[in-house]
Amino acid sequence: MEQYIIKGGKPLCGEVSIGGAKNAALAILAAAIMTDETVTIENLPYVMDIRVLLSAIEEIGAVVERIDKHTVKINGGHIGSVSVEYDYIKKIRASYYLLGALLGKYKKADVALPGGCNIGSRPIDQHLKGFKALGADVEIMNGMVVTKADRLVGTHIYLDVVSVGATINIMLAAALAEGNTIIENAAKEPHVVDVANMLNTMGANIKGAGTDVIRIKGVEKLHGATYSIIPDQIEAGTFMTAAAATRGDILIKNVIPKHLEAITAKLIEIGCDVEEFDDAVRVSATKRLGHTHIKTLPYPGFPTDMQPQMAIVLALSEGTSIVTESIFENRLKYVDELARMGATIKVEGNTAIIDGVEHYSGAQVNAPDLRAGAALVIAGLAADGFTTVDDIVYILRGYEDFDGKLRSLGGCIELVNSEEEALKFRLKVG
Ligand code: UD1
């Protein structure tokens, strides 16, 4: 029963360094097996989702050599199977990037259909539409997506919804298709750009990533490369909101401030001080913050992955804030947990109407998903008294050494495995 136990009420202050972007890394690992040559990936976050995907690609025959905690060498020259079984998909949805990668390289792939998810239904119809447009047969059989093509031929694809996953998956397959592919209404997230840069380093010809039209000139094969993953925008944003919620002062290092602009703008609007440096941001709050309205949107809009963390700040701020979740239909589940800590939030459809309270009081809460889990930890750090956060397996999937980094900022938090350890912590911190 792993859980975080937290004694809150102390401003978080100091410096923290941000790791590589998990969501970029998941796609980049899939891209790495698209060549028979060795690919070295640096700045890989050491989180569970990444370890699981590495196991999945080892299982199909890729050679994975861990150089250190944040660097791996991958050789996809001996892949013996293009079939990725359900166990892996169940653990991480992003194993679906193996569909695009394997289809591109071997012109066939069988990957278990990702199951449902806590934040919404998350269909992959746009991924499949893209593969079909490139000439692949796509069937769902016995819970697997089964795709194969005699040839993949470049084409013009218009995405009906802006989807990060579909944009990347189509880009992977199209990188090794014949001729030109154009993806319209493409996602513009920083990790889409990072995956395109990585593929280009491997010899692909992709232009326009970061805009809503991506042009891919298929190449015959890709080659080995060394690539360093961009910093994680959401991990950085999470620490920015930790500074705001605890009225602390944190220098968040190893970030790309441009990627954080939507978060920075909202924090400034409610009264935080945000200072930008070349590769760092400093966020501080000295007084009670104000209210605002937020609507999640595809990049460069406010990220859905930052919605719960920002709501935690707003629920402690003065006045009424409105948070609208427009990307996923089921991403306000943490509201009931936060209510147990004293927040006053009413949910109507996909909108949370938040009447800010002065304090949270510690409680036992459950992490409903990755980002909401991190948000509840921050709420615990801002709250009076003790909070325990259960189901932290979600948080461990995406944040490296979350509790360690928070402790280095003065946070009183411990990952415990038993009632005895929890009791010991309570006695120690008083
Ligand atoms: C990625 C991120 C996730 C983030 C999300 C939005 C990874 C591993 N995960 O998820 O953390 O919250 O982007 O920034 O990178 N949709 C369809 N059909 C499809 C695909 C998507 O209808 O085929 C819909 C989804 O239900 C959702 C919207 O499009 O409403 C956006 O989803 P998408 O951008 O694809 O999210 P993911 O790539 O799954």
CSV table of C-alpha atoms and ligand atoms in Angstrom, one decimal:
chain,number,residue,atom,x,y,z
A,1,MET,CA,0.0,0.0,0.0
A,2,GLU,CA,2.3,2.7,-1.2
A,3,GLN,CA,1.0,6.1,-0.2
A,4,TYR,CA,2.4,9.6,0.3
A,5,ILE,CA,2.0,11.1,3.7
A,6,ILE,CA,2.3,14.8,3.9
A,7,LYS,CA,2.4,17.4,6.7
A,8,GLY,CA,1.4,20.6,5.0
A,9,GLY,CA,1.4,24.3,5.7
A,10,LYS,CA,5.0,25.2,4.8
A,11,PRO,CA,5.9,27.4,1.8
A,12,LEU,CA,8.0,25.4,-0.7
A,13,CYS,CA,11.3,27.3,-1.4
A,14,GLY,CA,14.5,26.6,-3.3
A,15,GLU,CA,15.6,25.1,-6.6
A,16,VAL,CA,14.4,22.1,-8.5
A,17,SER,CA,15.6,20.6,-11.8
A,18,ILE,CA,13.1,19.3,-14.3
A,19,GLY,CA,13.6,15.9,-16.1
A,20,GLY,CA,13.0,14.9,-19.7
A,21,ALA,CA,9.4,15.0,-21.1
A,22,LYS,CA,7.6,11.7,-20.4
A,23,ASN,CA,5.2,12.1,-23.3
A,24,ALA,CA,7.9,12.9,-25.8
A,25,ALA,CA,10.0,10.1,-24.4
A,26,LEU,CA,7.3,7.5,-25.0
A,27,ALA,CA,7.1,8.3,-28.7
A,28,ILE,CA,10.8,8.7,-29.0
A,29,LEU,CA,11.4,5.2,-27.7
A,30,ALA,CA,9.0,3.9,-30.3
A,31,ALA,CA,10.8,5.9,-33.0
A,32,ALA,CA,14.2,4.5,-31.9
A,33,ILE,CA,13.3,1.0,-33.1
A,34,MET,CA,12.6,2.2,-36.6
A,35,THR,CA,16.2,1.7,-37.6
A,36,ASP,CA,18.4,-1.3,-37.4
A,37,GLU,CA,21.2,0.9,-36.2
A,38,THR,CA,21.8,1.9,-32.5
A,39,VAL,CA,20.0,5.0,-31.2
A,40,THR,CA,21.1,6.7,-27.9
A,41,ILE,CA,18.5,8.5,-26.0
A,42,GLU,CA,19.5,11.0,-23.3
A,43,ASN,CA,17.5,12.9,-20.7
A,44,LEU,CA,15.0,10.0,-20.4
A,45,PRO,CA,12.9,10.4,-17.4
A,46,TYR,CA,13.2,7.6,-14.9
A,47,VAL,CA,9.5,6.8,-14.4
A,48,MET,CA,7.4,3.8,-14.6
A,49,ASP,CA,5.7,4.4,-17.9
A,50,ILE,CA,9.1,4.6,-19.6
A,51,ARG,CA,10.3,1.4,-17.9
A,52,VAL,CA,7.2,-0.4,-19.0
A,53,LEU,CA,7.6,0.7,-22.7
A,54,LEU,CA,11.3,-0.3,-22.6
A,55,SER,CA,10.2,-3.8,-21.5
A,56,ALA,CA,7.6,-3.9,-24.3
A,57,ILE,CA,10.2,-3.2,-26.9
A,58,GLU,CA,12.7,-5.6,-25.4
A,59,GLU,CA,10.0,-8.3,-25.4
A,60,ILE,CA,9.6,-7.9,-29.2
A,61,GLY,CA,13.4,-8.3,-29.7
A,62,ALA,CA,15.0,-4.9,-29.5
A,63,VAL,CA,18.2,-4.7,-27.5
A,64,VAL,CA,18.0,-2.1,-24.7
A,65,GLU,CA,21.1,-1.1,-22.8
A,66,ARG,CA,20.8,1.2,-19.9
A,67,ILE,CA,23.9,3.4,-19.8
A,68,ASP,CA,22.7,5.3,-16.7
A,69,LYS,CA,19.5,6.3,-15.1
A,70,HIS,CA,18.6,8.8,-17.9
A,71,THR,CA,20.4,7.3,-20.9
A,72,VAL,CA,19.6,4.2,-23.0
A,73,LYS,CA,21.0,2.7,-26.1
A,74,ILE,CA,18.4,0.9,-28.2
A,75,ASN,CA,19.0,-1.4,-31.2
A,76,GLY,CA,16.0,-2.5,-33.2
A,77,GLY,CA,18.0,-4.6,-35.6
A,78,HIS,CA,16.8,-7.9,-34.3
A,79,ILE,CA,13.1,-7.4,-33.8
A,80,GLY,CA,11.5,-10.8,-34.2
A,81,SER,CA,7.9,-9.9,-33.5
A,82,VAL,CA,5.6,-7.1,-34.5
A,83,SER,CA,3.0,-8.2,-31.9
A,84,VAL,CA,2.7,-6.3,-28.7
A,85,GLU,CA,0.4,-8.0,-26.1
A,86,TYR,CA,-2.2,-6.5,-23.9
A,87,ASP,CA,-0.3,-6.6,-20.6
A,88,TYR,CA,1.9,-3.8,-21.8
A,89,ILE,CA,-0.9,-1.7,-23.3
A,90,LYS,CA,-2.9,-2.1,-20.1
A,91,LYS,CA,-0.1,-0.4,-18.2
A,92,ILE,CA,0.5,2.4,-20.7
A,93,ARG,CA,-1.7,3.7,-23.4
A,94,ALA,CA,1.2,5.2,-25.3
A,95,SER,CA,2.4,1.7,-26.4
A,96,TYR,CA,0.2,2.5,-29.3
A,97,TYR,CA,3.1,4.4,-30.7
A,98,LEU,CA,4.5,1.0,-31.5
A,99,LEU,CA,1.8,0.7,-34.1
A,100,GLY,CA,3.1,3.6,-36.1
A,101,ALA,CA,6.7,2.7,-35.6
A,102,LEU,CA,6.3,-1.0,-36.5
A,103,LEU,CA,3.9,-0.3,-39.4
A,104,GLY,CA,6.4,2.2,-40.8
A,105,LYS,CA,9.4,-0.1,-40.5
A,106,TYR,CA,7.9,-3.6,-41.2
A,107,LYS,CA,4.6,-2.6,-42.9
A,108,LYS,CA,2.8,-4.6,-40.2
A,109,ALA,CA,2.0,-4.3,-36.6
A,110,ASP,CA,-0.4,-6.0,-34.1
A,111,VAL,CA,-0.8,-4.0,-30.9
A,112,ALA,CA,-3.4,-4.6,-28.2
A,113,LEU,CA,-6.1,-2.0,-28.3
A,114,PRO,CA,-5.6,0.3,-25.3
A,115,GLY,CA,-8.2,-0.1,-22.7
A,116,GLY,CA,-10.4,2.7,-21.1
A,117,CYS,CA,-8.8,5.4,-19.1
A,118,ASN,CA,-9.6,7.3,-16.0
A,119,ILE,CA,-9.8,10.7,-17.7
A,120,GLY,CA,-12.1,9.7,-20.5
A,121,SER,CA,-12.9,7.3,-23.3
A,122,ARG,CA,-9.9,8.2,-25.4
A,123,PRO,CA,-10.7,6.7,-28.8
A,124,ILE,CA,-7.9,6.1,-31.4
A,125,ASP,CA,-10.0,6.4,-34.5
A,126,GLN,CA,-7.9,9.2,-35.9
A,127,HIS,CA,-4.7,7.1,-35.6
A,128,LEU,CA,-6.4,4.3,-37.5
A,129,LYS,CA,-7.8,6.7,-40.1
A,130,GLY,CA,-4.3,7.9,-40.7
A,131,PHE,CA,-2.9,4.4,-41.1
A,132,LYS,CA,-5.7,3.5,-43.5
A,133,ALA,CA,-5.1,6.7,-45.5
A,134,LEU,CA,-1.4,5.6,-45.9
A,135,GLY,CA,-2.7,2.4,-47.4
A,136,ALA,CA,-2.7,0.0,-44.5
A,137,ASP,CA,-5.5,-2.5,-43.8
A,138,VAL,CA,-6.6,-2.0,-40.2
A,139,GLU,CA,-8.7,-4.5,-38.3
A,140,ILE,CA,-9.7,-4.9,-34.7
A,141,MET,CA,-9.3,-8.6,-33.9
A,142,ASN,CA,-9.5,-10.2,-30.5
A,143,GLY,CA,-8.7,-7.0,-28.8
A,144,MET,CA,-5.7,-6.2,-31.0
A,145,VAL,CA,-5.3,-3.6,-33.7
A,146,VAL,CA,-4.0,-5.6,-36.6
A,147,THR,CA,-2.5,-3.5,-39.4
A,148,LYS,CA,-0.6,-4.4,-42.5
A,149,ALA,CA,0.2,-2.9,-45.8
A,150,ASP,CA,1.9,-4.0,-49.0
A,151,ARG,CA,3.2,-0.5,-49.3
A,152,LEU,CA,2.6,2.7,-47.4
A,153,VAL,CA,2.1,5.6,-49.7
A,154,GLY,CA,2.1,9.2,-48.7
A,155,THR,CA,-1.2,11.1,-48.7
A,156,HIS,CA,-3.1,14.1,-47.4
A,157,ILE,CA,-4.7,13.5,-44.0
A,158,TYR,CA,-7.0,15.9,-42.2
A,159,LEU,CA,-7.5,15.2,-38.5
A,160,ASP,CA,-11.1,15.6,-37.3
A,161,VAL,CA,-9.8,16.5,-33.8
A,162,VAL,CA,-6.5,17.9,-32.8
A,163,SER,CA,-4.8,14.8,-31.4
A,164,VAL,CA,-1.2,14.6,-30.1
A,165,GLY,CA,-1.3,10.8,-30.3
A,166,ALA,CA,-2.7,10.6,-33.8
A,167,THR,CA,-0.3,13.3,-35.1
A,168,ILE,CA,2.7,11.5,-33.7
A,169,ASN,CA,1.6,8.0,-34.7
A,170,ILE,CA,0.9,9.1,-38.3
A,171,MET,CA,4.2,10.9,-38.4
A,172,LEU,CA,6.0,7.8,-37.4
A,173,ALA,CA,4.4,5.6,-40.1
A,174,ALA,CA,4.7,8.3,-42.8
A,175,ALA,CA,8.4,8.8,-42.1
A,176,LEU,CA,9.0,5.5,-43.9
A,177,ALA,CA,6.2,5.7,-46.5
A,178,GLU,CA,6.7,6.3,-50.2
A,179,GLY,CA,6.2,9.9,-51.2
A,180,ASN,CA,4.8,12.9,-49.4
A,181,THR,CA,2.3,13.0,-46.5
A,182,ILE,CA,0.6,16.1,-45.3
A,183,ILE,CA,-1.1,16.1,-41.9
A,184,GLU,CA,-3.6,18.9,-41.5
A,185,ASN,CA,-5.0,20.1,-38.2
A,186,ALA,CA,-2.0,18.5,-36.6
A,187,ALA,CA,-1.3,18.9,-32.8
A,188,LYS,CA,1.4,21.5,-32.1
A,189,GLU,CA,2.5,20.4,-28.6
A,190,PRO,CA,6.2,20.6,-27.8
A,191,HIS,CA,6.5,16.9,-27.8
A,192,VAL,CA,5.2,16.6,-31.3
A,193,VAL,CA,8.1,18.9,-32.4
A,194,ASP,CA,10.5,16.8,-30.3
A,195,VAL,CA,9.5,13.6,-32.0
A,196,ALA,CA,9.8,15.2,-35.4
A,197,ASN,CA,13.3,16.5,-34.5
A,198,MET,CA,14.3,13.1,-33.3
A,199,LEU,CA,13.1,11.4,-36.5
A,200,ASN,CA,14.9,14.1,-38.6
A,201,THR,CA,18.1,13.3,-36.6
A,202,MET,CA,17.5,9.7,-37.7
A,203,GLY,CA,17.3,10.8,-41.3
A,204,ALA,CA,13.6,11.5,-41.7
A,205,ASN,CA,12.4,14.5,-43.7
A,206,ILE,CA,9.6,16.2,-41.6
A,207,LYS,CA,8.8,19.9,-41.9
A,208,GLY,CA,6.2,22.0,-40.1
A,209,ALA,CA,6.1,20.3,-36.7
A,210,GLY,CA,4.8,22.9,-34.3
A,211,THR,CA,2.4,24.3,-36.8
A,212,ASP,CA,-0.9,22.7,-37.8
A,213,VAL,CA,0.4,21.5,-41.1
A,214,ILE,CA,3.1,18.9,-41.0
A,215,ARG,CA,4.8,17.8,-44.3
A,216,ILE,CA,6.6,14.5,-44.4
A,217,LYS,CA,8.7,13.3,-47.3
A,218,GLY,CA,9.0,9.6,-46.8
A,219,VAL,CA,12.6,8.2,-46.8
A,220,GLU,CA,13.7,4.6,-47.5
A,221,LYS,CA,15.3,4.0,-44.2
A,222,LEU,CA,16.4,5.7,-41.0
A,223,HIS,CA,19.7,5.5,-39.3
A,224,GLY,CA,21.3,5.6,-35.8
A,225,ALA,CA,21.4,8.8,-33.8
A,226,THR,CA,22.0,10.3,-30.4
A,227,TYR,CA,19.1,12.5,-29.1
A,228,SER,CA,18.4,14.4,-25.9
A,229,ILE,CA,14.7,14.7,-24.9
A,230,ILE,CA,13.2,18.2,-24.1
A,231,PRO,CA,12.4,19.1,-20.6
A,232,ASP,CA,9.0,18.1,-19.3
A,233,GLN,CA,6.6,21.0,-19.6
A,234,ILE,CA,4.0,19.4,-17.2
A,235,GLU,CA,6.5,18.5,-14.5
A,236,ALA,CA,7.8,22.1,-14.7
A,237,GLY,CA,4.2,23.5,-14.6
A,238,THR,CA,3.4,21.2,-11.6
A,239,PHE,CA,6.3,22.8,-9.6
A,240,MET,CA,5.1,26.3,-10.7
A,241,THR,CA,1.7,25.6,-9.2
A,242,ALA,CA,3.4,24.1,-6.0
A,243,ALA,CA,5.1,27.5,-5.5
A,244,ALA,CA,1.8,29.3,-6.0
A,245,ALA,CA,-0.3,27.0,-3.8
A,246,THR,CA,2.1,27.0,-0.9
A,247,ARG,CA,3.0,30.7,-1.3
A,248,GLY,CA,6.6,29.7,-1.8
A,249,ASP,CA,9.4,30.7,-4.0
A,250,ILE,CA,10.8,28.1,-6.4
A,251,LEU,CA,13.5,28.4,-9.1
A,252,ILE,CA,12.6,25.7,-11.6
A,253,LYS,CA,15.6,24.9,-13.7
A,254,ASN,CA,16.2,23.0,-17.0
A,255,VAL,CA,13.0,24.2,-18.6
A,256,ILE,CA,12.0,25.9,-21.9
A,257,PRO,CA,10.1,29.0,-20.7
A,258,LYS,CA,8.3,29.3,-24.1
A,259,HIS,CA,6.6,25.9,-23.5
A,260,LEU,CA,5.3,27.2,-20.1
A,261,GLU,CA,3.7,30.5,-21.4
A,262,ALA,CA,0.1,29.5,-20.9
A,263,ILE,CA,0.8,28.5,-17.3
A,264,THR,CA,3.0,31.6,-16.7
A,265,ALA,CA,0.3,33.9,-18.0
A,266,LYS,CA,-2.4,32.5,-15.7
A,267,LEU,CA,-0.1,32.6,-12.6
A,268,ILE,CA,0.8,36.2,-13.3
A,269,GLU,CA,-2.9,37.1,-13.9
A,270,ILE,CA,-3.8,35.8,-10.4
A,271,GLY,CA,-0.9,37.6,-8.7
A,272,CYS,CA,2.2,35.4,-8.7
A,273,ASP,CA,5.6,36.8,-9.6
A,274,VAL,CA,7.1,34.8,-12.5
A,275,GLU,CA,10.6,35.6,-13.7
A,276,GLU,CA,11.9,34.0,-16.9
A,277,PHE,CA,15.5,33.1,-17.5
A,278,ASP,CA,17.1,31.3,-20.5
A,279,ASP,CA,16.4,27.9,-19.2
A,280,ALA,CA,14.6,28.5,-15.9
A,281,VAL,CA,11.6,30.2,-14.4
A,282,ARG,CA,11.2,31.5,-10.9
A,283,VAL,CA,7.7,31.5,-9.4
A,284,SER,CA,6.9,33.1,-6.1
A,285,ALA,CA,3.7,34.2,-4.3
A,286,THR,CA,3.7,36.3,-1.2
A,287,LYS,CA,0.0,37.0,-0.7
A,288,ARG,CA,-3.3,35.3,-1.3
A,289,LEU,CA,-3.9,34.9,-5.0
A,290,GLY,CA,-6.8,36.1,-7.1
A,291,HIS,CA,-9.4,34.3,-9.3
A,292,THR,CA,-9.5,33.6,-13.0
A,293,HIS,CA,-11.1,31.6,-15.7
A,294,ILE,CA,-9.4,28.7,-17.5
A,295,LYS,CA,-10.3,26.6,-20.5
A,296,THR,CA,-8.1,23.7,-21.5
A,297,LEU,CA,-7.2,23.7,-25.2
A,298,PRO,CA,-4.6,22.1,-27.5
A,299,TYR,CA,-1.2,23.8,-27.4
A,300,PRO,CA,-0.5,26.7,-27.2
A,301,GLY,CA,-3.7,26.9,-25.1
A,302,PHE,CA,-3.8,25.9,-21.4
A,303,PRO,CA,-2.8,22.3,-21.2
A,304,THR,CA,-5.3,19.8,-19.9
A,305,ASP,CA,-2.5,18.0,-18.1
A,306,MET,CA,-2.1,21.2,-15.9
A,307,GLN,CA,-5.9,21.6,-15.2
A,308,PRO,CA,-6.0,19.9,-11.8
A,309,GLN,CA,-2.8,21.5,-10.5
A,310,MET,CA,-4.1,24.9,-11.4
A,311,ALA,CA,-7.5,24.3,-9.9
A,312,ILE,CA,-5.8,23.4,-6.7
A,313,VAL,CA,-4.3,26.9,-6.7
A,314,LEU,CA,-7.5,28.6,-7.6
A,315,ALA,CA,-9.5,26.8,-4.9
A,316,LEU,CA,-7.3,28.5,-2.4
A,317,SER,CA,-7.5,31.9,-4.1
A,318,GLU,CA,-9.9,34.8,-3.5
A,319,GLY,CA,-13.2,34.9,-5.4
A,320,THR,CA,-14.8,32.6,-7.9
A,321,SER,CA,-12.9,30.9,-10.7
A,322,ILE,CA,-14.2,28.9,-13.5
A,323,VAL,CA,-12.3,26.0,-15.0
A,324,THR,CA,-13.6,24.4,-18.2
A,325,GLU,CA,-12.1,21.0,-19.3
A,326,SER,CA,-12.6,20.8,-23.1
A,327,ILE,CA,-10.2,18.0,-24.0
A,328,PHE,CA,-11.2,15.0,-21.8
A,329,GLU,CA,-14.7,14.4,-20.5
A,330,ASN,CA,-13.8,12.9,-17.2
A,331,ARG,CA,-11.1,15.0,-15.8
A,332,LEU,CA,-12.7,16.6,-12.8
A,333,LYS,CA,-12.9,13.5,-10.6
A,334,TYR,CA,-10.4,14.9,-8.1
A,335,VAL,CA,-13.0,17.6,-7.1
A,336,ASP,CA,-14.7,15.2,-4.7
A,337,GLU,CA,-11.3,14.4,-3.1
A,338,LEU,CA,-10.4,18.1,-2.8
A,339,ALA,CA,-13.8,18.8,-1.2
A,340,ARG,CA,-12.7,16.5,1.6
A,341,MET,CA,-9.9,18.9,2.2
A,342,GLY,CA,-12.3,21.8,2.4
A,343,ALA,CA,-12.5,23.1,-1.1
A,344,THR,CA,-15.8,24.5,-2.4
A,345,ILE,CA,-16.2,23.4,-6.0
A,346,LYS,CA,-19.3,22.7,-8.0
A,347,VAL,CA,-19.1,20.7,-11.1
A,348,GLU,CA,-21.5,21.3,-14.0
A,349,GLY,CA,-20.8,19.1,-17.0
A,350,ASN,CA,-17.2,19.8,-17.9
A,351,THR,CA,-16.9,23.0,-15.8
A,352,ALA,CA,-15.8,23.5,-12.3
A,353,ILE,CA,-17.1,26.5,-10.5
A,354,ILE,CA,-14.6,27.2,-7.7
A,355,ASP,CA,-15.3,29.4,-4.7
A,356,GLY,CA,-11.9,30.0,-3.2
A,357,VAL,CA,-11.4,29.1,0.5
A,358,GLU,CA,-8.6,30.4,2.8
A,359,HIS,CA,-7.3,27.0,3.9
A,360,TYR,CA,-7.3,23.4,3.1
A,361,SER,CA,-7.3,20.9,6.0
A,362,GLY,CA,-5.4,17.6,5.6
A,363,ALA,CA,-7.4,14.5,4.8
A,364,GLN,CA,-7.1,11.0,3.3
A,365,VAL,CA,-7.5,11.3,-0.4
A,366,ASN,CA,-7.1,9.0,-3.5
A,367,ALA,CA,-5.2,9.9,-6.6
A,368,PRO,CA,-7.7,9.4,-9.4
A,369,ASP,CA,-5.1,9.7,-12.2
A,370,LEU,CA,-1.6,10.9,-12.8
A,371,ARG,CA,-2.0,14.7,-12.9
A,372,ALA,CA,-4.9,14.9,-10.4
A,373,GLY,CA,-2.8,12.8,-8.1
A,374,ALA,CA,0.1,15.3,-8.3
A,375,ALA,CA,-2.4,18.1,-7.7
A,376,LEU,CA,-3.7,16.5,-4.6
A,377,VAL,CA,-0.1,16.1,-3.3
A,378,ILE,CA,0.3,19.9,-3.8
A,379,ALA,CA,-3.0,20.5,-2.0
A,380,GLY,CA,-1.6,18.4,0.9
A,381,LEU,CA,1.5,20.5,1.0
A,382,ALA,CA,-0.6,23.6,1.2
A,383,ALA,CA,-3.0,22.2,3.8
A,384,ASP,CA,-3.0,22.4,7.5
A,385,GLY,CA,-2.2,19.1,9.2
A,386,PHE,CA,-1.6,15.7,7.7
A,387,THR,CA,-2.8,14.4,4.3
A,388,THR,CA,-2.4,11.0,2.9
A,389,VAL,CA,-2.6,10.4,-0.8
A,390,ASP,CA,-3.5,6.8,-1.8
A,391,ASP,CA,-3.2,5.1,-5.3
A,392,ILE,CA,0.0,6.9,-5.9
A,393,VAL,CA,1.0,4.3,-8.5
A,394,TYR,CA,-0.5,6.8,-11.0
A,395,ILE,CA,1.9,9.5,-9.8
A,396,LEU,CA,4.9,7.2,-10.0
A,397,ARG,CA,4.1,6.6,-13.6
A,398,GLY,CA,4.9,10.1,-14.6
A,399,TYR,CA,6.9,12.0,-12.0
A,400,GLU,CA,10.5,11.1,-11.2
A,401,ASP,CA,11.4,11.3,-7.5
A,402,PHE,CA,8.4,13.5,-6.9
A,403,ASP,CA,8.6,13.3,-3.1
A,404,GLY,CA,12.4,13.7,-3.1
A,405,LYS,CA,12.2,16.9,-5.2
A,406,LEU,CA,9.4,18.2,-3.0
A,407,ARG,CA,11.5,17.4,0.1
A,408,SER,CA,14.4,19.3,-1.3
A,409,LEU,CA,12.1,22.4,-1.5
A,410,GLY,CA,11.3,22.0,2.2
A,411,GLY,CA,8.1,19.9,1.7
A,412,CYS,CA,7.3,17.5,4.5
A,413,ILE,CA,6.4,14.4,2.5
A,414,GLU,CA,7.3,10.7,2.6
A,415,LEU,CA,6.5,7.7,0.5
A,416,VAL,CA,5.4,5.0,2.9
A,417,ASN,CA,4.6,1.3,2.5
A,418,SER,CA,2.8,0.5,5.7
A,419,GLU,CA,0.7,1.9,8.6
A,420,GLU,CA,3.9,1.6,10.8
A,421,GLU,CA,5.9,3.7,8.4
A,422,ALA,CA,3.1,6.3,8.3
A,423,LEU,CA,2.9,6.4,12.1
A,424,LYS,CA,6.7,6.8,12.3
A,425,PHE,CA,6.5,9.8,10.0
A,426,ARG,CA,3.7,11.4,12.0
A,427,LEU,CA,5.7,10.9,15.2
A,428,LYS,CA,8.9,12.2,13.6
A,429,VAL,CA,7.4,15.4,12.2
A,430,GLY,CA,5.0,16.0,15.1
B,1,UD1,C1,-1.6,13.1,-25.0
B,1,UD1,C2,-0.9,13.1,-23.7
B,1,UD1,C3,-1.8,13.4,-22.6
B,1,UD1,C4,-2.5,14.7,-22.8
B,1,UD1,C5,-3.1,14.8,-24.2
B,1,UD1,C6,-3.7,16.1,-24.5
B,1,UD1,C7,0.7,11.4,-24.2
B,1,UD1,C8,1.3,10.0,-23.9
B,1,UD1,N1,-0.3,11.7,-23.6
B,1,UD1,O1,-2.7,12.1,-24.9
B,1,UD1,O2,-1.0,13.5,-21.4
B,1,UD1,O3,-3.4,14.9,-21.8
B,1,UD1,O4,-2.2,14.4,-25.2
B,1,UD1,O5,-2.7,17.1,-24.5
B,1,UD1,O6,1.4,12.1,-24.9
B,1,UD1,N2,-9.3,11.8,-29.8
B,1,UD1,C9,-10.2,11.3,-30.7
B,1,UD1,N3,-9.7,10.3,-31.5
B,1,UD1,C10,-8.4,9.9,-31.6
B,1,UD1,C11,-7.5,10.5,-30.8
B,1,UD1,C12,-7.9,11.5,-29.9
B,1,UD1,O7,-11.3,11.6,-30.6
B,1,UD1,O8,-8.1,9.1,-32.4
B,1,UD1,C13,-9.7,12.9,-28.9
B,1,UD1,C14,-9.5,12.5,-27.4
B,1,UD1,O9,-10.6,11.7,-26.9
B,1,UD1,C15,-9.4,13.8,-26.7
B,1,UD1,C16,-8.7,14.7,-27.8
B,1,UD1,O10,-8.9,14.0,-29.0
B,1,UD1,O11,-10.6,14.4,-26.5
B,1,UD1,C17,-7.2,14.9,-27.6
B,1,UD1,O12,-6.6,13.6,-27.4
B,1,UD1,P1,-5.0,13.4,-27.8
B,1,UD1,O13,-4.4,14.7,-28.1
B,1,UD1,O14,-5.0,12.3,-28.8
B,1,UD1,O15,-4.5,12.8,-26.4
B,1,UD1,P2,-3.4,11.7,-26.3
B,1,UD1,O16,-2.4,11.7,-27.4
B,1,UD1,O17,-4.1,10.4,-25.9
